Amino acid sequence: MKIKNICCIGAGYVGGPTMAVIAQKCPEINVTVVDINESRIAAWNDDDVNNIPIYEPGLSNIVGEARGRNLFFSTDVDAAIDQADMIFISVNTPTKTYGIGKGMAADLKFIELCARQIARVATTDKIVVEKSTLPVRTAEALRNILDNTGNGVKYQILSNPEFLAEGTAVDDLMDPDRVLIGGDIDTAEGAEAVEALVDVYAHWIDRDRILTTNVWSSELSKLTANAFLAQRVSSINSLSELCEKTGADVNEVAKAVGMDRRIGSKFLQSSVGFGGSCFQKDILNLVYIAKSYGLNEVADYWEQVIIMNDHQKRRFAANIVKTLFNTVSGKKIGILGWAFKKDTNDTRESAAIYVVDYLLNEQAEVVVYDPKVKPEQIYADLDYLNTRPEAENRASVTIVDNSHEVAEKAHAVAVLTEWDEFIELDWSKVYDDMLKPAFLFDGRRLLNRAEKEQIGFEFYAIGS
Ligand SMILES: NC(=O)C1=CN([C@@H]2O[C@H](COP(=O)(O)OP(=O)(O)OC[C@H]3O[C@@H](n4cnc5c(N)ncnc54)[C@H](O)[C@@H]3O)[C@@H](O)[C@H]2O)C=CC1
Ligand SMILES: O=C(O)[C@H]1O[C@H](OP(=O)(O)OP(=O)(O)OC[C@H]2O[C@@H](n3ccc(=O)[nH]c3=O)[C@H](O)[C@@H]2O)[C@H](O)[C@@H](O)[C@@H]1O
C-alpha cells in the first residue's frame, strides 16, 4: 500500500518539523499539517519563512522548499482528515492539572478529541499514527472510539513515537538513531499498515534502523527513553552537589566516568536542572502508570529523578541568595538565557522560570535577556506559576534585548541557558558594568573559571 496523502493533527514542535522533513523527502506524498490554533497556522504560512512559529536550525529552508509544493498548513481539520490515507496525531499531551491523576497523569483530552473528530469525518479506511507521547495502552482507547462509530470505516492504529530533541530537530529527523513503529503485526492488515509507514521513512532512512514492535512496546519505549535520559542528568546533577562539597569537579568526574564505553559520555552535562516539555511530564506519567498497577517501588524509583531535578533548581537559586550575603531584596540580578536549552525558543519547564520565581519571592529585581524568547512568553511563564499578581511580575522583571543591559549595575549575573553567544560576551565589560563584588553564577558550566576570576568576578559554577 502506497501512501498518497498524509494529514498531521497538531502543528507544534513535533508535528511541524516532522512533517516538513517527510514532505521534503517524499515529494510524491501530499502532507497537510492542521491545527486549531489559527495564529500558529498563519505563522507557518507566513510569506517570510523566517517567521515560522518554531525556531529550529535549518527548518525554515526545508519549509521554504516544500511548502506549497507538497507541504500545506491549514486550519481545515475535517478536510485534511477526509483526504488522508494516513493521519498522524501530534497534539499536546500535558500533565493533568485537575481531577484524578492531577499533577501526574498525562491529559489525553486532546487525543480523544482527535479520535472523535476522525471517527466523525472519515469515510474511507485510515491508518492512524500516534506521534504524540502517550501512556502505554492508549491505542486501546483510540481503537475503542474509532471502532464504535458504525460507519464501516476500517482503522489501523500505529504507534510511532518521536525521539527528536529541540534545537537539533532537523538533524535528528534527517539522521535518527532509530525510527520506532509499533503495530498489530500479527494480523495481515496490521502488518500492511506498518509496512506503509516503514516505506515513508525508508525514503531516507536505512531499513535496518527502522524498528517494528508491538504497539505496547512502542508506547512504553518512548516513556522509557525519556526517563533514562532524564535519569542521567539527575544522576550527574546529584553528584554536582557532592563535588561542590568535596573539591571534586563534576566535569572531570563526568569525563572520567563517560569514557567507559559501557556508560558513554552523552547526557552527563551537569546543569541548573533539566527542562523542556517532556522529561518531567513523561516521568510523572510513568510514575502514575506504575502506581496504577500497584508497582510502588517502581514508581518511587523514577520519581526520584524529578525530586532531584527540583532540588537542583532550588539549590542553585538558594545559593545565589546565600552568596549575596543572605539577601537579594531590592538587588538587581541579571539572567542570561530563558529557553530550556540553546537553539530553541521553547521555554516549557525551563529551569530559568523556577530560579527567577525563587528570586522574586526573595524580592529581587530581575533583568532577563534571551536571544530567541519573546518578552510576552517570559511574563506568561511566570504568570502561569500563579505565585504573585501578574502586575508584580511586570514590576519586578525587566526584559532587555542584549546581554550588556543585563549587567548594568547588577549585583549578580546568572547564566541559565548555554547559548553560544554567552561564551563570546565581552566579559570584561560585563564586569566593569556590574556593582562590586561582581558575582557570576554559571548554571551550565559554560564559562572558563580561570578567565573569569582573572577579570575579577566572584565565580560560582555548578559542580565545582
Ligand atoms: N517537543 C518535543 O521536542 C517533543 C514532543 N513530543 C511529544 O509530541 C507531542 C506534541 O508535542 P509538541 O509538538 O511539543 O506540542 P505543541 O503544544 O507544540 O503542539 C501541539 C499542537 O496541537 C494542537 N492541537 C491540540 N488539539 C488539537 C485538535 N483537537 N485539533 C487540531 N490541533 C490540535 C495545538 O493547538 C498545538 O499547536 C506531545 O505528546 C509531546 O510529548 C515527542 C518528542 C519530542
Ligand atoms: O520527548 C521529547 O520531548 C524529547 O525530549 C528530549 O529532548 P529535549 O527535551 O528537546 O532536549 P534535551 O536535549 O533532551 O534536553 C532536555 C533538558 O535536559 C538538559 N540537559 C541535557 C543533557 C545534559 O547532559 N544535561 C542537561 O542538563 C537540557 O539542557 C534540557 O534542559 C529527548 O532528548 C528527545 O529524545 C525526546 O524526543
Coordinates of C-alpha atoms and ligand atoms in Angstrom, one line a residue:
M1 CA 0.0 0.0 0.0
K2 CA 1.5 3.4 -1.1
I3 CA 0.6 6.4 1.0
K4 CA -0.5 9.4 -1.1
N5 CA -2.0 11.8 1.4
I6 CA -0.8 12.4 5.0
C7 CA -2.6 14.6 7.5
C8 CA -0.9 15.6 10.7
I9 CA -3.1 17.0 13.5
G10 CA -1.0 19.4 15.6
A11 CA 1.4 21.9 14.1
G12 CA 3.7 22.2 17.1
Y13 CA 7.3 21.4 17.9
V14 CA 6.9 17.8 16.7
G15 CA 4.2 18.0 14.0
G16 CA 5.7 20.9 12.2
P17 CA 9.3 19.8 11.8
T18 CA 8.5 16.1 11.3
M19 CA 6.0 16.7 8.6
A20 CA 8.3 19.3 6.9
V21 CA 11.0 16.6 6.6
I22 CA 8.6 13.9 5.4
A23 CA 7.3 16.3 2.8
Q24 CA 10.9 17.2 1.7
K25 CA 12.0 13.6 1.5
C26 CA 8.8 12.2 -0.1
P27 CA 7.8 14.7 -2.9
E28 CA 5.1 12.4 -4.2
I29 CA 3.2 12.4 -0.9
N30 CA 1.0 15.4 -0.1
V31 CA 1.4 16.4 3.6
T32 CA -1.1 18.6 5.3
V33 CA -0.5 19.8 8.8
V34 CA -3.6 21.1 10.6
D35 CA -4.2 22.9 13.9
I36 CA -7.0 24.6 15.7
N37 CA -4.6 27.4 16.6
E38 CA -5.2 29.9 13.8
S39 CA -2.3 32.2 14.6
R40 CA 0.1 29.2 14.6
I41 CA -1.1 28.1 11.2
A42 CA -0.9 31.7 9.9
A43 CA 2.7 31.8 11.1
W44 CA 3.6 28.5 9.3
N45 CA 2.1 30.1 6.2
D46 CA 3.9 33.5 6.6
D47 CA 5.4 34.7 3.3
D48 CA 8.7 35.1 5.1
V49 CA 9.8 31.6 6.1
N50 CA 11.9 33.1 8.8
N51 CA 8.7 33.9 10.6
I52 CA 7.6 30.3 11.1
P53 CA 6.4 29.8 14.7
I54 CA 9.2 27.4 15.7
Y55 CA 12.9 28.3 15.8
E56 CA 15.0 25.2 14.8
P57 CA 18.3 25.5 12.9
G58 CA 17.7 24.5 9.2
L59 CA 13.9 24.3 9.5
S60 CA 13.0 27.4 7.6
N61 CA 14.9 26.2 4.5
I62 CA 13.1 22.9 4.4
V63 CA 9.7 24.6 4.9
G64 CA 10.7 27.0 2.1
E65 CA 11.4 24.2 -0.2
A66 CA 8.4 22.0 0.4
R67 CA 5.6 24.5 1.3
G68 CA 3.1 25.0 -1.4
R69 CA 4.6 22.0 -3.4
N70 CA 3.5 19.1 -1.2
L71 CA 3.5 20.6 2.3
F72 CA 0.5 22.5 3.4
F73 CA -0.6 24.2 6.7
S74 CA -4.3 24.6 7.3
T75 CA -7.0 25.1 9.9
D76 CA -9.4 22.9 8.0
V77 CA -9.0 19.8 10.1
D78 CA -12.0 18.0 8.6
A79 CA -11.0 18.3 5.0
A80 CA -7.4 17.1 5.8
I81 CA -8.7 14.1 7.7
D82 CA -11.2 13.2 4.9
Q83 CA -8.5 13.3 2.2
A84 CA -5.8 11.4 4.1
D85 CA -4.9 7.7 4.0
M86 CA -2.6 8.2 6.9
I87 CA -3.3 10.5 9.9
F88 CA -0.6 11.4 12.4
I89 CA -1.9 12.6 15.8
S90 CA 0.8 15.0 17.1
V91 CA -1.2 17.1 19.6
N92 CA 0.0 18.1 23.1
T93 CA -0.3 15.6 26.0
P94 CA 0.4 17.8 29.0
T95 CA 0.3 16.7 32.7
K96 CA -3.2 16.8 34.0
T97 CA -4.0 19.9 36.1
Y98 CA -7.3 18.7 37.5
G99 CA -9.2 15.6 38.8
I100 CA -7.9 12.1 39.1
G101 CA -4.2 11.9 38.4
K102 CA -3.8 15.7 38.8
G103 CA -0.1 16.6 38.6
M104 CA 0.9 13.1 37.4
A105 CA -1.1 11.5 34.6
A106 CA -1.0 12.7 31.0
D107 CA -4.1 14.6 30.0
L108 CA -5.4 12.8 27.0
K109 CA -8.4 15.0 26.2
F110 CA -6.8 16.4 23.1
I111 CA -6.0 12.9 21.8
E112 CA -9.6 11.8 22.5
L113 CA -10.9 14.9 20.7
C114 CA -8.8 14.0 17.6
A115 CA -10.1 10.4 17.7
R116 CA -13.7 11.5 17.9
Q117 CA -13.1 14.0 15.1
I118 CA -11.6 11.3 12.8
A119 CA -14.4 9.0 13.6
R120 CA -17.0 11.6 12.7
V121 CA -15.4 12.8 9.5
A122 CA -13.7 9.7 7.9
T123 CA -15.5 8.0 5.0
T124 CA -12.5 5.9 3.8
D125 CA -10.1 3.5 5.6
K126 CA -7.4 5.2 7.6
I127 CA -4.1 4.4 9.2
V128 CA -4.0 6.4 12.4
V129 CA -0.5 7.0 13.8
E130 CA 0.2 8.0 17.4
K131 CA 3.0 10.5 17.1
S132 CA 2.3 12.2 20.5
T133 CA 3.9 10.6 23.5
L134 CA 1.3 8.5 25.2
P135 CA 0.8 6.2 28.2
V136 CA 1.2 2.6 27.4
R137 CA -2.1 1.1 26.1
T138 CA -3.6 4.4 24.8
A139 CA -4.0 2.7 21.4
E140 CA -6.6 0.6 23.0
A141 CA -8.7 3.6 23.9
L142 CA -8.3 5.1 20.4
R143 CA -9.4 1.8 18.9
N144 CA -12.5 1.8 21.1
I145 CA -13.5 5.3 20.0
L146 CA -12.7 4.7 16.3
D147 CA -14.3 1.2 16.0
N148 CA -17.6 2.3 17.6
T149 CA -18.8 4.8 15.1
G150 CA -20.7 2.3 13.0
N151 CA -19.8 3.9 9.6
G152 CA -17.9 0.9 8.3
V153 CA -14.5 2.7 8.1
K154 CA -11.6 0.4 9.0
Y155 CA -8.8 1.8 11.1
Q156 CA -5.2 0.6 11.8
I157 CA -3.6 2.2 14.7
L158 CA 0.2 2.5 14.8
S159 CA 2.5 3.9 17.5
N160 CA 5.4 5.9 16.1
P161 CA 6.9 8.0 18.9
E162 CA 9.2 10.8 18.1
F163 CA 12.7 11.0 19.5
L164 CA 13.9 14.4 18.2
A165 CA 15.3 16.9 20.6
E166 CA 14.6 20.5 20.2
G167 CA 17.5 22.6 18.9
T168 CA 18.6 19.7 16.8
A169 CA 15.2 18.6 15.4
V170 CA 16.2 18.7 11.8
D171 CA 19.4 16.8 12.2
D172 CA 17.6 14.2 14.4
L173 CA 14.9 13.8 11.8
M174 CA 17.3 13.5 8.9
D175 CA 19.6 11.0 10.7
P176 CA 17.8 9.3 13.6
D177 CA 19.4 6.6 15.7
R178 CA 16.2 4.6 15.1
V179 CA 12.6 5.0 14.0
L180 CA 10.2 3.0 16.1
I181 CA 6.9 1.7 14.7
G182 CA 4.5 -0.3 16.8
G183 CA 1.6 -2.0 15.2
D184 CA -0.6 -5.1 15.2
I185 CA 2.0 -7.1 13.3
D186 CA 0.2 -10.4 13.9
T187 CA -2.6 -9.6 11.5
A188 CA -2.2 -9.1 7.7
E189 CA -3.9 -5.7 7.8
G190 CA -1.7 -4.5 10.8
A191 CA 1.5 -5.7 9.1
E192 CA 0.4 -3.9 5.9
A193 CA -0.1 -0.7 7.8
V194 CA 3.3 -1.0 9.5
E195 CA 4.9 -1.6 6.1
A196 CA 3.2 1.5 4.7
L197 CA 4.7 3.7 7.3
V198 CA 8.1 1.9 7.0
D199 CA 8.0 2.8 3.3
V200 CA 7.6 6.5 4.1
Y201 CA 10.7 6.6 6.4
A202 CA 12.6 4.3 4.0
H203 CA 12.7 7.3 1.6
W204 CA 15.8 8.5 3.6
I205 CA 16.5 6.1 6.5
D206 CA 18.1 2.7 6.2
R207 CA 15.6 -0.1 6.9
D208 CA 17.8 -1.7 9.5
R209 CA 17.3 1.4 11.6
I210 CA 13.5 1.2 11.3
L211 CA 12.4 -0.9 14.2
T212 CA 9.0 -2.6 14.3
T213 CA 7.4 -3.9 17.6
N214 CA 4.0 -4.5 19.1
V215 CA 2.1 -1.3 19.9
W216 CA 2.6 -1.6 23.7
S217 CA 6.3 -1.9 23.5
S218 CA 6.5 1.1 21.2
E219 CA 4.4 3.3 23.5
L220 CA 6.4 2.2 26.6
S221 CA 9.8 2.6 24.9
K222 CA 9.2 6.3 24.4
L223 CA 8.5 6.9 28.1
T224 CA 11.4 4.7 28.9
A225 CA 13.9 6.5 26.6
N226 CA 13.0 9.9 28.2
A227 CA 13.1 8.5 31.7
F228 CA 16.6 7.1 31.1
L229 CA 17.9 10.4 29.5
A230 CA 16.5 12.5 32.4
Q231 CA 17.8 10.0 34.9
R232 CA 21.4 10.5 33.6
V233 CA 21.0 14.3 34.0
S234 CA 19.7 13.9 37.6
S235 CA 22.4 11.4 38.4
I236 CA 25.2 13.8 37.3
N237 CA 23.4 16.7 39.0
S238 CA 23.1 14.8 42.2
L239 CA 26.9 14.4 42.1
S240 CA 27.5 18.0 41.3
E241 CA 26.4 18.9 44.8
L242 CA 28.8 16.4 46.2
C243 CA 31.6 17.8 44.0
E244 CA 31.0 21.2 45.4
K245 CA 31.4 19.9 49.0
T246 CA 34.5 17.7 48.3
G247 CA 36.7 19.6 45.8
A248 CA 36.0 17.2 43.0
D249 CA 34.9 18.7 39.7
V250 CA 31.7 17.4 38.1
N251 CA 33.1 17.9 34.6
E252 CA 36.2 15.8 35.4
V253 CA 34.1 13.2 37.0
A254 CA 31.7 13.1 34.0
K255 CA 34.5 12.7 31.6
A256 CA 36.2 10.0 33.6
V257 CA 33.0 8.1 34.0
G258 CA 31.7 8.7 30.5
M259 CA 34.9 7.3 28.8
D260 CA 33.8 3.9 30.0
R261 CA 32.1 2.7 26.8
R262 CA 29.6 0.8 28.9
I263 CA 28.4 4.1 30.4
G264 CA 29.0 6.5 27.5
S265 CA 29.7 10.2 27.5
K266 CA 26.4 11.7 26.4
F267 CA 23.8 13.4 28.7
L268 CA 26.3 13.8 31.6
Q269 CA 26.5 17.6 31.4
S270 CA 25.7 18.9 34.8
S271 CA 23.2 21.9 34.8
V272 CA 20.9 24.0 36.8
G273 CA 18.3 21.3 36.1
F274 CA 16.7 19.8 33.0
G275 CA 13.7 21.5 31.5
G276 CA 11.6 21.1 28.3
S277 CA 8.1 20.0 27.8
C278 CA 8.6 16.3 28.1
F279 CA 11.1 14.9 30.6
Q280 CA 9.1 15.8 33.7
K281 CA 5.7 15.1 32.1
D282 CA 6.8 11.7 30.8
I283 CA 8.4 10.6 34.0
L284 CA 5.4 11.7 36.1
N285 CA 3.3 9.8 33.6
L286 CA 5.5 6.7 34.1
V287 CA 5.3 7.0 37.8
Y288 CA 1.5 7.3 37.6
I289 CA 1.2 4.3 35.4
A290 CA 3.4 2.2 37.7
K291 CA 1.3 3.3 40.7
S292 CA -1.9 2.5 38.9
Y293 CA -0.6 -1.1 38.6
G294 CA 0.4 -1.1 42.3
L295 CA 4.1 -1.1 41.5
N296 CA 5.1 1.4 44.2
E297 CA 8.8 0.6 44.3
V298 CA 9.0 1.2 40.5
A299 CA 7.1 4.4 40.9
D300 CA 9.3 5.7 43.8
Y301 CA 12.5 4.8 41.8
W302 CA 11.6 7.0 38.9
E303 CA 10.0 9.8 40.9
Q304 CA 13.4 10.4 42.5
V305 CA 14.6 11.7 39.1
I306 CA 12.1 14.6 39.4
I307 CA 12.8 15.2 43.1
M308 CA 16.5 15.6 42.3
N309 CA 15.8 17.9 39.4
D310 CA 13.5 20.2 41.6
H311 CA 16.2 20.2 44.2
Q312 CA 18.9 21.2 41.7
K313 CA 16.9 24.2 40.5
R314 CA 16.1 25.3 44.1
R315 CA 19.6 24.9 45.4
F316 CA 21.0 27.0 42.5
A317 CA 18.6 29.8 43.4
A318 CA 19.2 29.4 47.1
N319 CA 23.0 29.6 46.5
I320 CA 22.6 33.0 44.8
V321 CA 20.7 34.3 47.8
K322 CA 23.2 32.9 50.3
T323 CA 26.2 34.1 48.4
L324 CA 24.8 37.6 48.1
F325 CA 25.0 37.9 51.9
N326 CA 21.7 36.1 52.5
T327 CA 19.6 38.7 50.8
V328 CA 18.7 39.7 47.3
S329 CA 15.9 42.1 48.4
G330 CA 16.0 45.1 46.1
K331 CA 19.1 43.8 44.4
K332 CA 19.4 43.6 40.6
I333 CA 20.1 40.1 39.3
G334 CA 20.8 39.7 35.6
I335 CA 19.7 36.5 33.9
L336 CA 21.3 35.3 30.7
G337 CA 19.0 32.8 29.0
W338 CA 15.4 31.8 29.4
A339 CA 14.9 28.9 26.9
F340 CA 15.2 25.4 28.4
K341 CA 18.3 24.8 26.3
K342 CA 20.2 26.6 23.5
D343 CA 19.0 26.8 19.9
T344 CA 15.3 26.8 20.7
N345 CA 12.7 29.4 21.6
D346 CA 10.8 26.9 23.7
T347 CA 10.6 27.7 27.4
R348 CA 8.4 25.0 28.7
E349 CA 9.5 23.8 32.1
S350 CA 12.7 25.8 31.7
A351 CA 14.9 25.9 34.9
A352 CA 15.1 29.7 34.4
I353 CA 11.4 30.1 35.3
Y354 CA 11.8 28.4 38.7
V355 CA 15.1 30.1 39.5
V356 CA 13.6 33.5 38.8
D357 CA 10.4 32.7 40.7
Y358 CA 12.5 31.9 43.7
L359 CA 14.5 35.1 43.4
L360 CA 11.3 37.1 43.1
N361 CA 10.0 35.6 46.3
E362 CA 13.2 37.0 47.8
Q363 CA 12.2 40.4 46.4
A364 CA 15.0 40.6 43.8
E365 CA 14.8 42.9 40.8
V366 CA 15.4 40.7 37.8
V367 CA 16.6 41.6 34.3
V368 CA 16.4 38.9 31.6
Y369 CA 17.9 38.5 28.2
D370 CA 17.4 35.6 25.8
P371 CA 18.3 35.8 22.1
K372 CA 15.2 33.9 20.9
V373 CA 12.4 34.1 23.6
K374 CA 9.8 36.9 23.3
P375 CA 9.1 39.1 26.3
E376 CA 5.4 38.1 26.5
Q377 CA 6.5 34.5 26.8
I378 CA 8.7 35.2 29.8
Y379 CA 5.9 37.0 31.6
A380 CA 3.4 34.3 30.6
D381 CA 5.7 31.6 32.1
L382 CA 5.9 33.5 35.4
D383 CA 2.2 34.3 35.4
Y384 CA 1.4 30.6 34.8
L385 CA 3.0 29.7 38.2
N386 CA 0.4 31.9 39.9
T387 CA 2.9 32.8 42.7
R388 CA 2.0 36.5 42.7
P389 CA -0.2 39.0 40.9
E390 CA 0.7 39.5 37.2
A391 CA 1.4 43.2 37.8
E392 CA 4.1 42.3 40.3
N393 CA 5.9 40.1 37.7
R394 CA 5.9 43.0 35.3
A395 CA 7.1 45.4 38.0
S396 CA 9.9 43.2 39.2
V397 CA 11.1 41.7 35.9
T398 CA 12.6 43.8 33.1
I399 CA 13.3 42.1 29.7
V400 CA 16.1 43.6 27.6
D401 CA 17.3 42.8 24.1
N402 CA 21.0 42.5 24.8
S403 CA 23.4 40.9 27.3
H404 CA 25.1 44.1 28.3
E405 CA 21.9 45.7 29.7
V406 CA 21.6 42.7 31.9
A407 CA 24.9 43.5 33.6
E408 CA 24.4 47.3 34.1
K409 CA 24.6 47.9 37.8
A410 CA 23.8 44.3 38.6
H411 CA 24.8 42.7 41.9
A412 CA 25.0 39.3 40.2
V413 CA 24.6 37.7 36.8
A414 CA 23.5 34.1 36.3
V415 CA 23.8 32.1 33.1
L416 CA 20.8 29.8 32.8
T417 CA 20.9 28.7 29.1
E418 CA 24.0 27.6 27.3
W419 CA 23.6 30.0 24.3
D420 CA 26.9 30.1 22.3
E421 CA 26.9 33.9 22.3
F422 CA 27.3 34.0 26.1
I423 CA 30.7 32.4 25.7
E424 CA 31.8 35.2 23.4
L425 CA 30.5 38.1 25.5
D426 CA 32.9 40.9 26.4
W427 CA 33.1 39.7 30.0
S428 CA 35.5 42.5 31.0
K429 CA 32.8 45.0 30.0
V430 CA 30.2 42.9 31.9
Y431 CA 32.5 43.1 35.0
D432 CA 33.0 46.8 34.6
D433 CA 29.3 47.5 34.3
M434 CA 28.4 45.5 37.4
L435 CA 28.4 46.5 41.1
K436 CA 31.3 45.1 43.1
P437 CA 31.8 42.4 44.3
A438 CA 30.6 41.2 40.9
F439 CA 29.1 37.7 41.4
L440 CA 28.8 35.4 38.4
F441 CA 26.8 32.2 38.6
D442 CA 27.3 29.6 35.8
G443 CA 24.3 27.2 35.8
R444 CA 25.6 25.5 32.6
R445 CA 29.4 25.1 33.1
L446 CA 29.7 27.3 30.0
L447 CA 32.4 29.7 31.2
N448 CA 36.0 29.3 31.9
R449 CA 36.7 29.8 35.7
A450 CA 40.3 30.9 35.5
E451 CA 39.5 33.7 32.9
K452 CA 36.5 34.9 34.9
E453 CA 38.4 35.0 38.2
Q454 CA 41.3 36.8 36.4
I455 CA 38.8 39.5 35.3
G456 CA 37.8 39.9 39.0
F457 CA 34.5 38.0 39.2
E458 CA 33.4 36.1 42.3
F459 CA 32.7 33.0 40.3
Y460 CA 30.4 30.1 41.1
A461 CA 29.7 27.2 38.8
I462 CA 27.6 24.1 39.2
G463 CA 29.6 21.1 40.4
S464 CA 33.0 22.7 41.1
Ligands
LIG1 N1 8.5 19.0 21.9 C1 9.3 17.9 21.7 O1 10.5 18.1 21.5 C2 8.8 16.6 21.6 C3 7.4 16.3 21.9 N2 6.9 15.0 21.8 C4 5.5 14.7 22.1 O2 4.8 15.2 20.9 C5 3.5 15.7 21.3 C6 3.4 17.1 20.8 O3 4.3 17.9 21.4 P1 4.6 19.4 20.8 O4 4.7 19.4 19.4 O5 5.8 19.9 21.6 O6 3.3 20.2 21.3 P2 2.8 21.6 20.9 O7 2.0 22.1 22.1 O8 3.9 22.4 20.4 O9 1.9 21.3 19.7 C7 0.6 20.7 19.8 C8 -0.4 21.3 18.8 O10 -1.6 20.5 18.8 C9 -2.6 21.4 18.6 N3 -3.9 20.8 18.9 C10 -4.3 20.3 20.1 N4 -5.5 19.7 20.0 C11 -5.9 19.8 18.7 C12 -7.0 19.3 17.9 N5 -8.0 18.7 18.5 N6 -7.0 19.6 16.6 C13 -6.0 20.2 16.0 N7 -4.9 20.7 16.7 C14 -4.8 20.5 18.0 C15 -2.3 22.6 19.5 O11 -3.0 23.8 19.1 C16 -0.8 22.7 19.3 O12 -0.5 23.7 18.3 C17 3.5 15.6 22.8 O13 2.8 14.4 23.1 C18 4.9 15.5 23.2 O14 5.1 14.8 24.4 C19 7.7 14.0 21.4 C20 9.0 14.2 21.1 C21 9.7 15.5 21.2
LIG2 O1 10.2 13.6 24.1 C1 10.8 14.7 24.0 O2 10.3 15.8 24.1 C2 12.3 14.8 23.7 O3 12.9 15.0 25.0 C3 14.3 15.2 24.9 O4 14.6 16.3 24.0 P1 14.5 17.8 24.5 O5 13.7 18.0 25.8 O6 14.1 18.6 23.3 O7 16.0 18.3 24.8 P2 17.3 17.5 25.5 O8 18.5 17.8 24.7 O9 17.0 16.1 25.8 O10 17.4 18.4 26.8 C4 16.4 18.3 27.9 C5 16.9 19.1 29.1 O11 18.0 18.4 29.7 C6 19.1 19.3 29.9 N1 20.3 18.5 29.8 C7 20.5 17.7 28.7 C8 21.7 16.9 28.6 C9 22.7 17.0 29.6 O12 23.7 16.4 29.6 N2 22.4 17.9 30.6 C10 21.3 18.6 30.7 O13 21.1 19.4 31.7 C11 18.9 20.3 28.7 O14 19.6 21.5 29.0 C12 17.4 20.5 28.7 O15 17.0 21.4 29.7 C13 14.9 14.0 24.4 O16 16.3 14.2 24.2 C14 14.3 13.6 23.0 O17 14.9 12.4 22.5 C15 12.8 13.5 23.1 O18 12.2 13.2 21.9

